[in-house]
Amino acid sequence: MMVINAGDPLEVLPAEAREKVADLQRRRADVTTLYRSAFEDEQMLRAEIFKHEARIAELMEPRGRGGFGLGSDDMRVTTEQAKLDQKRSDLARLLATKEARGTESQRLGTLLRNIEQMITARPAGTVGRMIEIERPSFKGDLIDAIERRRARARELRADEARARCAPRPSAVRKAAMVAQVEALAEQGRPDAASSIEHGEPIEWPLANWQFEVHNVAPGAVAFGRLIDPKALIAWLFKDQLIDRLSVEIDECADDEAALGDEERRERITQILADLLFVEREECALIEIAKQQGLPADYRDDCDARAILQIEWAAAPPPEPRADAGEAGIVRHIGS
């Protein structure tokens, strides 16, 4: 867990943002303490449940086996059963509370890790700077307004995923394929110059190969150089290979949904900017809801910049020291 102290990475954050982080840390510590304290109560309840179950079994055990031989409707049995039912209900409530506290502790822990990762990944030479956003406008219920921002954020994430997974334009990939085949064909070109100049055999294109060796120690491998069949085929049938691969690309292409690299980058950049804006509004509404005592809190996958309402800005230059520029000067005091 992050702790605010001298030299801590959180020092790159403004004071208001650091206080938000400290509040998250305090809340997680409190929830974790409550979660752990419930363990003793749980063990006590389980022991009492076992005691009541054993007592009921003893009361209903036949006399010949050392019990009391009572029926299930006997007042002593029903009284003990009522105590058992109450303890079981208490345990169920305790376990539900314990699970909720565990989930909350995990959520807060994730938020703190996200903040730490955000600081680590920030642009070099930058520090956090608080930003002011206008109070988001909304109609109707405040919690509904928060949910609408979250729904919009989900839509933007889906748009981002589609942009990242969009196919490439077939023309671009065909050009890359042609360049790849031509380079491979050139690599596979046999060397006939030595045959003309020195009367030596044609030299064929070679490639390094790795082989598994069987019937020896496990994992043994061998290395060798053999003719590169792929490069040789590209040299022999370059045009046919390009034509056939063009057909394959056409069969896979979806140019209506395709995005070029530059267009993809621009679209993703815009989507991420829109997503950050929406999440900033969501977090601003959550702050208002918390002030009003409404049940709202940050998502554990929300952008940490939105939670802290900061942006990264160039760090200011360090303040000059009082003795700057006085290297080599000797001061005599008292003379």
mmCIF file with all atom_site columns, N, CA, C and O in Angstrom, residues 222-266:
data_model
loop_
_atom_site.group_PDB
_atom_site.id
_atom_site.type_symbol
_atom_site.label_atom_id
_atom_site.label_alt_id
_atom_site.label_comp_id
_atom_site.label_asym_id
_atom_site.label_entity_id
_atom_site.label_seq_id
_atom_site.pdbx_PDB_ins_code
_atom_site.Cartn_x
_atom_site.Cartn_y
_atom_site.Cartn_z
_atom_site.occupancy
_atom_site.B_iso_or_equiv
_atom_site.pdbx_formal_charge
_atom_site.auth_seq_id
_atom_site.auth_comp_id
_atom_site.auth_asym_id
_atom_site.auth_atom_id
_atom_site.pdbx_PDB_model_num
ATOM 1   N N  . ALA A 1 222 ? 20.192  -29.731 -32.849 1.00 0.00 ? 222 ALA A N  1
ATOM 2   C CA . ALA A 1 222 ? 21.330  -29.566 -33.752 1.00 0.00 ? 222 ALA A CA 1
ATOM 3   C C  . ALA A 1 222 ? 21.033  -28.399 -34.678 1.00 0.00 ? 222 ALA A C  1
ATOM 4   O O  . ALA A 1 222 ? 19.877  -28.017 -34.877 1.00 0.00 ? 222 ALA A O  1
ATOM 5   N N  . PHE A 1 223 ? 22.072  -27.810 -35.243 1.00 0.00 ? 223 PHE A N  1
ATOM 6   C CA . PHE A 1 223 ? 21.927  -26.672 -36.130 1.00 0.00 ? 223 PHE A CA 1
ATOM 7   C C  . PHE A 1 223 ? 22.626  -26.971 -37.454 1.00 0.00 ? 223 PHE A C  1
ATOM 8   O O  . PHE A 1 223 ? 23.625  -27.695 -37.494 1.00 0.00 ? 223 PHE A O  1
ATOM 9   N N  . GLY A 1 224 ? 22.073  -26.417 -38.515 1.00 0.00 ? 224 GLY A N  1
ATOM 10  C CA . GLY A 1 224 ? 22.690  -26.612 -39.816 1.00 0.00 ? 224 GLY A CA 1
ATOM 11  C C  . GLY A 1 224 ? 22.219  -25.575 -40.810 1.00 0.00 ? 224 GLY A C  1
ATOM 12  O O  . GLY A 1 224 ? 21.302  -24.787 -40.531 1.00 0.00 ? 224 GLY A O  1
ATOM 13  N N  . ARG A 1 225 ? 22.867  -25.553 -41.986 1.00 0.00 ? 225 ARG A N  1
ATOM 14  C CA . ARG A 1 225 ? 22.497  -24.629 -43.052 1.00 0.00 ? 225 ARG A CA 1
ATOM 15  C C  . ARG A 1 225 ? 22.067  -25.445 -44.263 1.00 0.00 ? 225 ARG A C  1
ATOM 16  O O  . ARG A 1 225 ? 22.801  -26.316 -44.741 1.00 0.00 ? 225 ARG A O  1
ATOM 17  N N  . LEU A 1 226 ? 20.830  -25.162 -44.705 1.00 0.00 ? 226 LEU A N  1
ATOM 18  C CA . LEU A 1 226 ? 20.274  -25.861 -45.859 1.00 0.00 ? 226 LEU A CA 1
ATOM 19  C C  . LEU A 1 226 ? 19.703  -24.834 -46.821 1.00 0.00 ? 226 LEU A C  1
ATOM 20  O O  . LEU A 1 226 ? 19.529  -23.654 -46.490 1.00 0.00 ? 226 LEU A O  1
ATOM 21  N N  . ILE A 1 227 ? 19.392  -25.298 -48.023 1.00 0.00 ? 227 ILE A N  1
ATOM 22  C CA . ILE A 1 227 ? 18.751  -24.423 -49.004 1.00 0.00 ? 227 ILE A CA 1
ATOM 23  C C  . ILE A 1 227 ? 17.431  -23.907 -48.436 1.00 0.00 ? 227 ILE A C  1
ATOM 24  O O  . ILE A 1 227 ? 16.662  -24.662 -47.834 1.00 0.00 ? 227 ILE A O  1
ATOM 25  N N  . ASP A 1 228 ? 17.171  -22.602 -48.625 1.00 0.00 ? 228 ASP A N  1
ATOM 26  C CA . ASP A 1 228 ? 15.939  -21.970 -48.137 1.00 0.00 ? 228 ASP A CA 1
ATOM 27  C C  . ASP A 1 228 ? 14.850  -22.159 -49.187 1.00 0.00 ? 228 ASP A C  1
ATOM 28  O O  . ASP A 1 228 ? 14.809  -21.438 -50.189 1.00 0.00 ? 228 ASP A O  1
ATOM 29  N N  . PRO A 1 229 ? 13.949  -23.146 -48.994 1.00 0.00 ? 229 PRO A N  1
ATOM 30  C CA . PRO A 1 229 ? 12.947  -23.423 -50.029 1.00 0.00 ? 229 PRO A CA 1
ATOM 31  C C  . PRO A 1 229 ? 11.959  -22.279 -50.223 1.00 0.00 ? 229 PRO A C  1
ATOM 32  O O  . PRO A 1 229 ? 11.527  -22.011 -51.346 1.00 0.00 ? 229 PRO A O  1
ATOM 33  N N  . LYS A 1 230 ? 11.591  -21.593 -49.137 1.00 0.00 ? 230 LYS A N  1
ATOM 34  C CA . LYS A 1 230 ? 10.620  -20.499 -49.250 1.00 0.00 ? 230 LYS A CA 1
ATOM 35  C C  . LYS A 1 230 ? 11.171  -19.376 -50.118 1.00 0.00 ? 230 LYS A C  1
ATOM 36  O O  . LYS A 1 230 ? 10.475  -18.865 -51.021 1.00 0.00 ? 230 LYS A O  1
ATOM 37  N N  . ALA A 1 231 ? 12.417  -19.002 -49.871 1.00 0.00 ? 231 ALA A N  1
ATOM 38  C CA . ALA A 1 231 ? 13.021  -17.935 -50.668 1.00 0.00 ? 231 ALA A CA 1
ATOM 39  C C  . ALA A 1 231 ? 13.218  -18.370 -52.117 1.00 0.00 ? 231 ALA A C  1
ATOM 40  O O  . ALA A 1 231 ? 13.011  -17.577 -53.051 1.00 0.00 ? 231 ALA A O  1
ATOM 41  N N  . LEU A 1 232 ? 13.592  -19.627 -52.319 1.00 0.00 ? 232 LEU A N  1
ATOM 42  C CA . LEU A 1 232 ? 13.796  -20.121 -53.685 1.00 0.00 ? 232 LEU A CA 1
ATOM 43  C C  . LEU A 1 232 ? 12.486  -20.145 -54.466 1.00 0.00 ? 232 LEU A C  1
ATOM 44  O O  . LEU A 1 232 ? 12.438  -19.770 -55.646 1.00 0.00 ? 232 LEU A O  1
ATOM 45  N N  . ILE A 1 233 ? 11.385  -20.562 -53.800 1.00 0.00 ? 233 ILE A N  1
ATOM 46  C CA . ILE A 1 233 ? 10.068  -20.571 -54.460 1.00 0.00 ? 233 ILE A CA 1
ATOM 47  C C  . ILE A 1 233 ? 9.658   -19.139 -54.819 1.00 0.00 ? 233 ILE A C  1
ATOM 48  O O  . ILE A 1 233 ? 9.099   -18.895 -55.906 1.00 0.00 ? 233 ILE A O  1
ATOM 49  N N  . ALA A 1 234 ? 9.924   -18.198 -53.924 1.00 0.00 ? 234 ALA A N  1
ATOM 50  C CA . ALA A 1 234 ? 9.570   -16.802 -54.207 1.00 0.00 ? 234 ALA A CA 1
ATOM 51  C C  . ALA A 1 234 ? 10.333  -16.288 -55.416 1.00 0.00 ? 234 ALA A C  1
ATOM 52  O O  . ALA A 1 234 ? 9.801   -15.510 -56.226 1.00 0.00 ? 234 ALA A O  1
ATOM 53  N N  . TRP A 1 235 ? 11.579  -16.708 -55.568 1.00 0.00 ? 235 TRP A N  1
ATOM 54  C CA . TRP A 1 235 ? 12.370  -16.283 -56.737 1.00 0.00 ? 235 TRP A CA 1
ATOM 55  C C  . TRP A 1 235 ? 11.855  -16.939 -58.020 1.00 0.00 ? 235 TRP A C  1
ATOM 56  O O  . TRP A 1 235 ? 11.747  -16.295 -59.060 1.00 0.00 ? 235 TRP A O  1
ATOM 57  N N  . LEU A 1 236 ? 11.513  -18.229 -57.923 1.00 0.00 ? 236 LEU A N  1
ATOM 58  C CA . LEU A 1 236 ? 11.044  -18.955 -59.108 1.00 0.00 ? 236 LEU A CA 1
ATOM 59  C C  . LEU A 1 236 ? 9.666   -18.487 -59.565 1.00 0.00 ? 236 LEU A C  1
ATOM 60  O O  . LEU A 1 236 ? 9.411   -18.354 -60.765 1.00 0.00 ? 236 LEU A O  1
ATOM 61  N N  . PHE A 1 237 ? 8.756   -18.253 -58.600 1.00 0.00 ? 237 PHE A N  1
ATOM 62  C CA . PHE A 1 237 ? 7.344   -17.995 -58.943 1.00 0.00 ? 237 PHE A CA 1
ATOM 63  C C  . PHE A 1 237 ? 6.845   -16.695 -58.308 1.00 0.00 ? 237 PHE A C  1
ATOM 64  O O  . PHE A 1 237 ? 5.743   -16.646 -57.750 1.00 0.00 ? 237 PHE A O  1
ATOM 65  N N  . LYS A 1 238 ? 7.653   -15.649 -58.383 1.00 0.00 ? 238 LYS A N  1
ATOM 66  C CA . LYS A 1 238 ? 7.299   -14.400 -57.715 1.00 0.00 ? 238 LYS A CA 1
ATOM 67  C C  . LYS A 1 238 ? 5.952   -13.859 -58.173 1.00 0.00 ? 238 LYS A C  1
ATOM 68  O O  . LYS A 1 238 ? 5.082   -13.547 -57.346 1.00 0.00 ? 238 LYS A O  1
ATOM 69  N N  . ASP A 1 239 ? 5.730   -13.752 -59.458 1.00 0.00 ? 239 ASP A N  1
ATOM 70  C CA . ASP A 1 239 ? 4.484   -13.165 -59.960 1.00 0.00 ? 239 ASP A CA 1
ATOM 71  C C  . ASP A 1 239 ? 3.281   -14.023 -59.594 1.00 0.00 ? 239 ASP A C  1
ATOM 72  O O  . ASP A 1 239 ? 2.231   -13.501 -59.193 1.00 0.00 ? 239 ASP A O  1
ATOM 73  N N  . GLN A 1 240 ? 3.424   -15.338 -59.760 1.00 0.00 ? 240 GLN A N  1
ATOM 74  C CA . GLN A 1 240 ? 2.316   -16.225 -59.406 1.00 0.00 ? 240 GLN A CA 1
ATOM 75  C C  . GLN A 1 240 ? 2.013   -16.142 -57.905 1.00 0.00 ? 240 GLN A C  1
ATOM 76  O O  . GLN A 1 240 ? 0.843   -16.160 -57.487 1.00 0.00 ? 240 GLN A O  1
ATOM 77  N N  . LEU A 1 241 ? 3.065   -16.049 -57.098 1.00 0.00 ? 241 LEU A N  1
ATOM 78  C CA . LEU A 1 241 ? 2.867   -15.961 -55.652 1.00 0.00 ? 241 LEU A CA 1
ATOM 79  C C  . LEU A 1 241 ? 2.159   -14.661 -55.275 1.00 0.00 ? 241 LEU A C  1
ATOM 80  O O  . LEU A 1 241 ? 1.239   -14.656 -54.449 1.00 0.00 ? 241 LEU A O  1
ATOM 81  N N  . ILE A 1 242 ? 2.531   -13.567 -55.904 1.00 0.00 ? 242 ILE A N  1
ATOM 82  C CA . ILE A 1 242 ? 1.876   -12.289 -55.625 1.00 0.00 ? 242 ILE A CA 1
ATOM 83  C C  . ILE A 1 242 ? 0.414   -12.339 -56.029 1.00 0.00 ? 242 ILE A C  1
ATOM 84  O O  . ILE A 1 242 ? -0.475  -11.881 -55.283 1.00 0.00 ? 242 ILE A O  1
ATOM 85  N N  . ASP A 1 243 ? 0.122   -12.914 -57.207 1.00 0.00 ? 243 ASP A N  1
ATOM 86  C CA . ASP A 1 243 ? -1.265  -13.011 -57.660 1.00 0.00 ? 243 ASP A CA 1
ATOM 87  C C  . ASP A 1 243 ? -2.097  -13.867 -56.708 1.00 0.00 ? 243 ASP A C  1
ATOM 88  O O  . ASP A 1 243 ? -3.235  -13.508 -56.359 1.00 0.00 ? 243 ASP A O  1
ATOM 89  N N  . ARG A 1 244 ? -1.527  -14.979 -56.277 1.00 0.00 ? 244 ARG A N  1
ATOM 90  C CA . ARG A 1 244 ? -2.293  -15.883 -55.405 1.00 0.00 ? 244 ARG A CA 1
ATOM 91  C C  . ARG A 1 244 ? -2.515  -15.271 -54.027 1.00 0.00 ? 244 ARG A C  1
ATOM 92  O O  . ARG A 1 244 ? -3.608  -15.387 -53.452 1.00 0.00 ? 244 ARG A O  1
ATOM 93  N N  . LEU A 1 245 ? -1.508  -14.606 -53.516 1.00 0.00 ? 245 LEU A N  1
ATOM 94  C CA . LEU A 1 245 ? -1.662  -13.961 -52.218 1.00 0.00 ? 245 LEU A CA 1
ATOM 95  C C  . LEU A 1 245 ? -2.625  -12.776 -52.290 1.00 0.00 ? 245 LEU A C  1
ATOM 96  O O  . LEU A 1 245 ? -3.339  -12.484 -51.325 1.00 0.00 ? 245 LEU A O  1
ATOM 97  N N  . SER A 1 246 ? -2.684  -12.121 -53.431 1.00 0.00 ? 246 SER A N  1
ATOM 98  C CA . SER A 1 246 ? -3.652  -11.029 -53.619 1.00 0.00 ? 246 SER A CA 1
ATOM 99  C C  . SER A 1 246 ? -5.076  -11.550 -53.514 1.00 0.00 ? 246 SER A C  1
ATOM 100 O O  . SER A 1 246 ? -5.953  -10.912 -52.919 1.00 0.00 ? 246 SER A O  1
ATOM 101 N N  . VAL A 1 247 ? -5.301  -12.720 -54.088 1.00 0.00 ? 247 VAL A N  1
ATOM 102 C CA . VAL A 1 247 ? -6.627  -13.348 -53.997 1.00 0.00 ? 247 VAL A CA 1
ATOM 103 C C  . VAL A 1 247 ? -6.951  -13.678 -52.545 1.00 0.00 ? 247 VAL A C  1
ATOM 104 O O  . VAL A 1 247 ? -8.073  -13.463 -52.062 1.00 0.00 ? 247 VAL A O  1
ATOM 105 N N  . GLU A 1 248 ? -5.964  -14.209 -51.806 1.00 0.00 ? 248 GLU A N  1
ATOM 106 C CA . GLU A 1 248 ? -6.177  -14.547 -50.405 1.00 0.00 ? 248 GLU A CA 1
ATOM 107 C C  . GLU A 1 248 ? -6.519  -13.304 -49.590 1.00 0.00 ? 248 GLU A C  1
ATOM 108 O O  . GLU A 1 248 ? -7.406  -13.329 -48.733 1.00 0.00 ? 248 GLU A O  1
ATOM 109 N N  . ILE A 1 249 ? -5.822  -12.206 -49.853 1.00 0.00 ? 249 ILE A N  1
ATOM 110 C CA . ILE A 1 249 ? -6.099  -10.965 -49.130 1.00 0.00 ? 249 ILE A CA 1
ATOM 111 C C  . ILE A 1 249 ? -7.495  -10.460 -49.450 1.00 0.00 ? 249 ILE A C  1
ATOM 112 O O  . ILE A 1 249 ? -8.230  -10.009 -48.558 1.00 0.00 ? 249 ILE A O  1
ATOM 113 N N  . ASP A 1 250 ? -7.893  -10.529 -50.730 1.00 0.00 ? 250 ASP A N  1
ATOM 114 C CA . ASP A 1 250 ? -9.236  -10.085 -51.112 1.00 0.00 ? 250 ASP A CA 1
ATOM 115 C C  . ASP A 1 250 ? -10.316 -10.883 -50.397 1.00 0.00 ? 250 ASP A C  1
ATOM 116 O O  . ASP A 1 250 ? -11.365 -10.343 -50.015 1.00 0.00 ? 250 ASP A O  1
ATOM 117 N N  . GLU A 1 251 ? -10.072 -12.167 -50.217 1.00 0.00 ? 251 GLU A N  1
ATOM 118 C CA . GLU A 1 251 ? -11.070 -13.008 -49.559 1.00 0.00 ? 251 GLU A CA 1
ATOM 119 C C  . GLU A 1 251 ? -11.207 -12.661 -48.081 1.00 0.00 ? 251 GLU A C  1
ATOM 120 O O  . GLU A 1 251 ? -12.280 -12.829 -47.494 1.00 0.00 ? 251 GLU A O  1
ATOM 121 N N  . CYS A 1 252 ? -10.137 -12.164 -47.468 1.00 0.00 ? 252 CYS A N  1
ATOM 122 C CA . CYS A 1 252 ? -10.173 -11.815 -46.044 1.00 0.00 ? 252 CYS A CA 1
ATOM 123 C C  . CYS A 1 252 ? -10.540 -10.349 -45.803 1.00 0.00 ? 252 CYS A C  1
ATOM 124 O O  . CYS A 1 252 ? -10.855 -9.971  -44.666 1.00 0.00 ? 252 CYS A O  1
ATOM 125 N N  . ALA A 1 253 ? -10.491 -9.537  -46.835 1.00 0.00 ? 253 ALA A N  1
ATOM 126 C CA . ALA A 1 253 ? -10.601 -8.086  -46.657 1.00 0.00 ? 253 ALA A CA 1
ATOM 127 C C  . ALA A 1 253 ? -12.010 -7.655  -46.274 1.00 0.00 ? 253 ALA A C  1
ATOM 128 O O  . ALA A 1 253 ? -13.006 -8.307  -46.617 1.00 0.00 ? 253 ALA A O  1
ATOM 129 N N  . ASP A 1 254 ? -12.085 -6.546  -45.560 1.00 0.00 ? 254 ASP A N  1
ATOM 130 C CA . ASP A 1 254 ? -13.348 -5.880  -45.220 1.00 0.00 ? 254 ASP A CA 1
ATOM 131 C C  . ASP A 1 254 ? -13.068 -4.383  -45.261 1.00 0.00 ? 254 ASP A C  1
ATOM 132 O O  . ASP A 1 254 ? -12.981 -3.708  -44.240 1.00 0.00 ? 254 ASP A O  1
ATOM 133 N N  . ASP A 1 255 ? -12.945 -3.860  -46.475 1.00 0.00 ? 255 ASP A N  1
ATOM 134 C CA . ASP A 1 255 ? -12.515 -2.477  -46.638 1.00 0.00 ? 255 ASP A CA 1
ATOM 135 C C  . ASP A 1 255 ? -13.523 -1.472  -46.101 1.00 0.00 ? 255 ASP A C  1
ATOM 136 O O  . ASP A 1 255 ? -13.155 -0.339  -45.776 1.00 0.00 ? 255 ASP A O  1
ATOM 137 N N  . GLU A 1 256 ? -14.799 -1.847  -46.007 1.00 0.00 ? 256 GLU A N  1
ATOM 138 C CA . GLU A 1 256 ? -15.789 -0.919  -45.473 1.00 0.00 ? 256 GLU A CA 1
ATOM 139 C C  . GLU A 1 256 ? -15.518 -0.615  -43.999 1.00 0.00 ? 256 GLU A C  1
ATOM 140 O O  . GLU A 1 256 ? -15.789 0.491   -43.531 1.00 0.00 ? 256 GLU A O  1
ATOM 141 N N  . ALA A 1 257 ? -15.001 -1.597  -43.268 1.00 0.00 ? 257 ALA A N  1
ATOM 142 C CA . ALA A 1 257 ? -14.711 -1.405  -41.844 1.00 0.00 ? 257 ALA A CA 1
ATOM 143 C C  . ALA A 1 257 ? -13.234 -1.138  -41.581 1.00 0.00 ? 257 ALA A C  1
ATOM 144 O O  . ALA A 1 257 ? -12.838 -0.963  -40.429 1.00 0.00 ? 257 ALA A O  1
ATOM 145 N N  . ALA A 1 258 ? -12.437 -1.077  -42.637 1.00 0.00 ? 258 ALA A N  1
ATOM 146 C CA . ALA A 1 258 ? -10.983 -0.990  -42.465 1.00 0.00 ? 258 ALA A CA 1
ATOM 147 C C  . ALA A 1 258 ? -10.557 0.411   -42.015 1.00 0.00 ? 258 ALA A C  1
ATOM 148 O O  . ALA A 1 258 ? -11.201 1.412   -42.329 1.00 0.00 ? 258 ALA A O  1
ATOM 149 N N  . LEU A 1 259 ? -9.442  0.445   -41.289 1.00 0.00 ? 259 LEU A N  1
ATOM 150 C CA . LEU A 1 259 ? -8.835  1.701   -40.854 1.00 0.00 ? 259 LEU A CA 1
ATOM 151 C C  . LEU A 1 259 ? -7.341  1.649   -41.144 1.00 0.00 ? 259 LEU A C  1
ATOM 152 O O  . LEU A 1 259 ? -6.674  0.656   -40.828 1.00 0.00 ? 259 LEU A O  1
ATOM 153 N N  . GLY A 1 260 ? -6.831  2.727   -41.735 1.00 0.00 ? 260 GLY A N  1
ATOM 154 C CA . GLY A 1 260 ? -5.393  2.840   -41.896 1.00 0.00 ? 260 GLY A CA 1
ATOM 155 C C  . GLY A 1 260 ? -4.736  3.150   -40.568 1.00 0.00 ? 260 GLY A C  1
ATOM 156 O O  . GLY A 1 260 ? -5.412  3.537   -39.600 1.00 0.00 ? 260 GLY A O  1
ATOM 157 N N  . ASP A 1 261 ? -3.434  3.018   -40.493 1.00 0.00 ? 261 ASP A N  1
ATOM 158 C CA . ASP A 1 261 ? -2.731  3.203   -39.234 1.00 0.00 ? 261 ASP A CA 1
ATOM 159 C C  . ASP A 1 261 ? -2.927  4.615   -38.680 1.00 0.00 ? 261 ASP A C  1
ATOM 160 O O  . ASP A 1 261 ? -3.187  4.792   -37.482 1.00 0.00 ? 261 ASP A O  1
ATOM 161 N N  . GLU A 1 262 ? -2.819  5.627   -39.522 1.00 0.00 ? 262 GLU A N  1
ATOM 162 C CA . GLU A 1 262 ? -2.965  7.001   -39.056 1.00 0.00 ? 262 GLU A CA 1
ATOM 163 C C  . GLU A 1 262 ? -4.390  7.282   -38.607 1.00 0.00 ? 262 GLU A C  1
ATOM 164 O O  . GLU A 1 262 ? -4.619  7.901   -37.549 1.00 0.00 ? 262 GLU A O  1
ATOM 165 N N  . GLU A 1 263 ? -5.354  6.832   -39.399 1.00 0.00 ? 263 GLU A N  1
ATOM 166 C CA . GLU A 1 263 ? -6.756  7.023   -39.029 1.00 0.00 ? 263 GLU A CA 1
ATOM 167 C C  . GLU A 1 263 ? -7.079  6.278   -37.735 1.00 0.00 ? 263 GLU A C  1
ATOM 168 O O  . GLU A 1 263 ? -7.827  6.783   -36.884 1.00 0.00 ? 263 GLU A O  1
ATOM 169 N N  . ARG A 1 264 ? -6.509  5.098   -37.572 1.00 0.00 ? 264 ARG A N  1
ATOM 170 C CA . ARG A 1 264 ? -6.731  4.320   -36.350 1.00 0.00 ? 264 ARG A CA 1
ATOM 171 C C  . ARG A 1 264 ? -6.203  5.090   -35.136 1.00 0.00 ? 264 ARG A C  1
ATOM 172 O O  . ARG A 1 264 ? -6.878  5.182   -34.113 1.00 0.00 ? 264 ARG A O  1
ATOM 173 N N  . ARG A 1 265 ? -4.971  5.621   -35.257 1.00 0.00 ? 265 ARG A N  1
ATOM 174 C CA . ARG A 1 265 ? -4.399  6.370   -34.140 1.00 0.00 ? 265 ARG A CA 1
ATOM 175 C C  . ARG A 1 265 ? -5.243  7.595   -33.805 1.00 0.00 ? 265 ARG A C  1
ATOM 176 O O  . ARG A 1 265 ? -5.489  7.887   -32.633 1.00 0.00 ? 265 ARG A O  1
ATOM 177 N N  . GLU A 1 266 ? -5.674  8.318   -34.819 1.00 0.00 ? 266 GLU A N  1
ATOM 178 C CA . GLU A 1 266 ? -6.479  9.518   -34.582 1.00 0.00 ? 266 GLU A CA 1
ATOM 179 C C  . GLU A 1 266 ? -7.813  9.161   -33.918 1.00 0.00 ? 266 GLU A C  1
ATOM 180 O O  . GLU A 1 266 ? -8.249  9.858   -32.987 1.00 0.00 ? 266 GLU A O  1
#
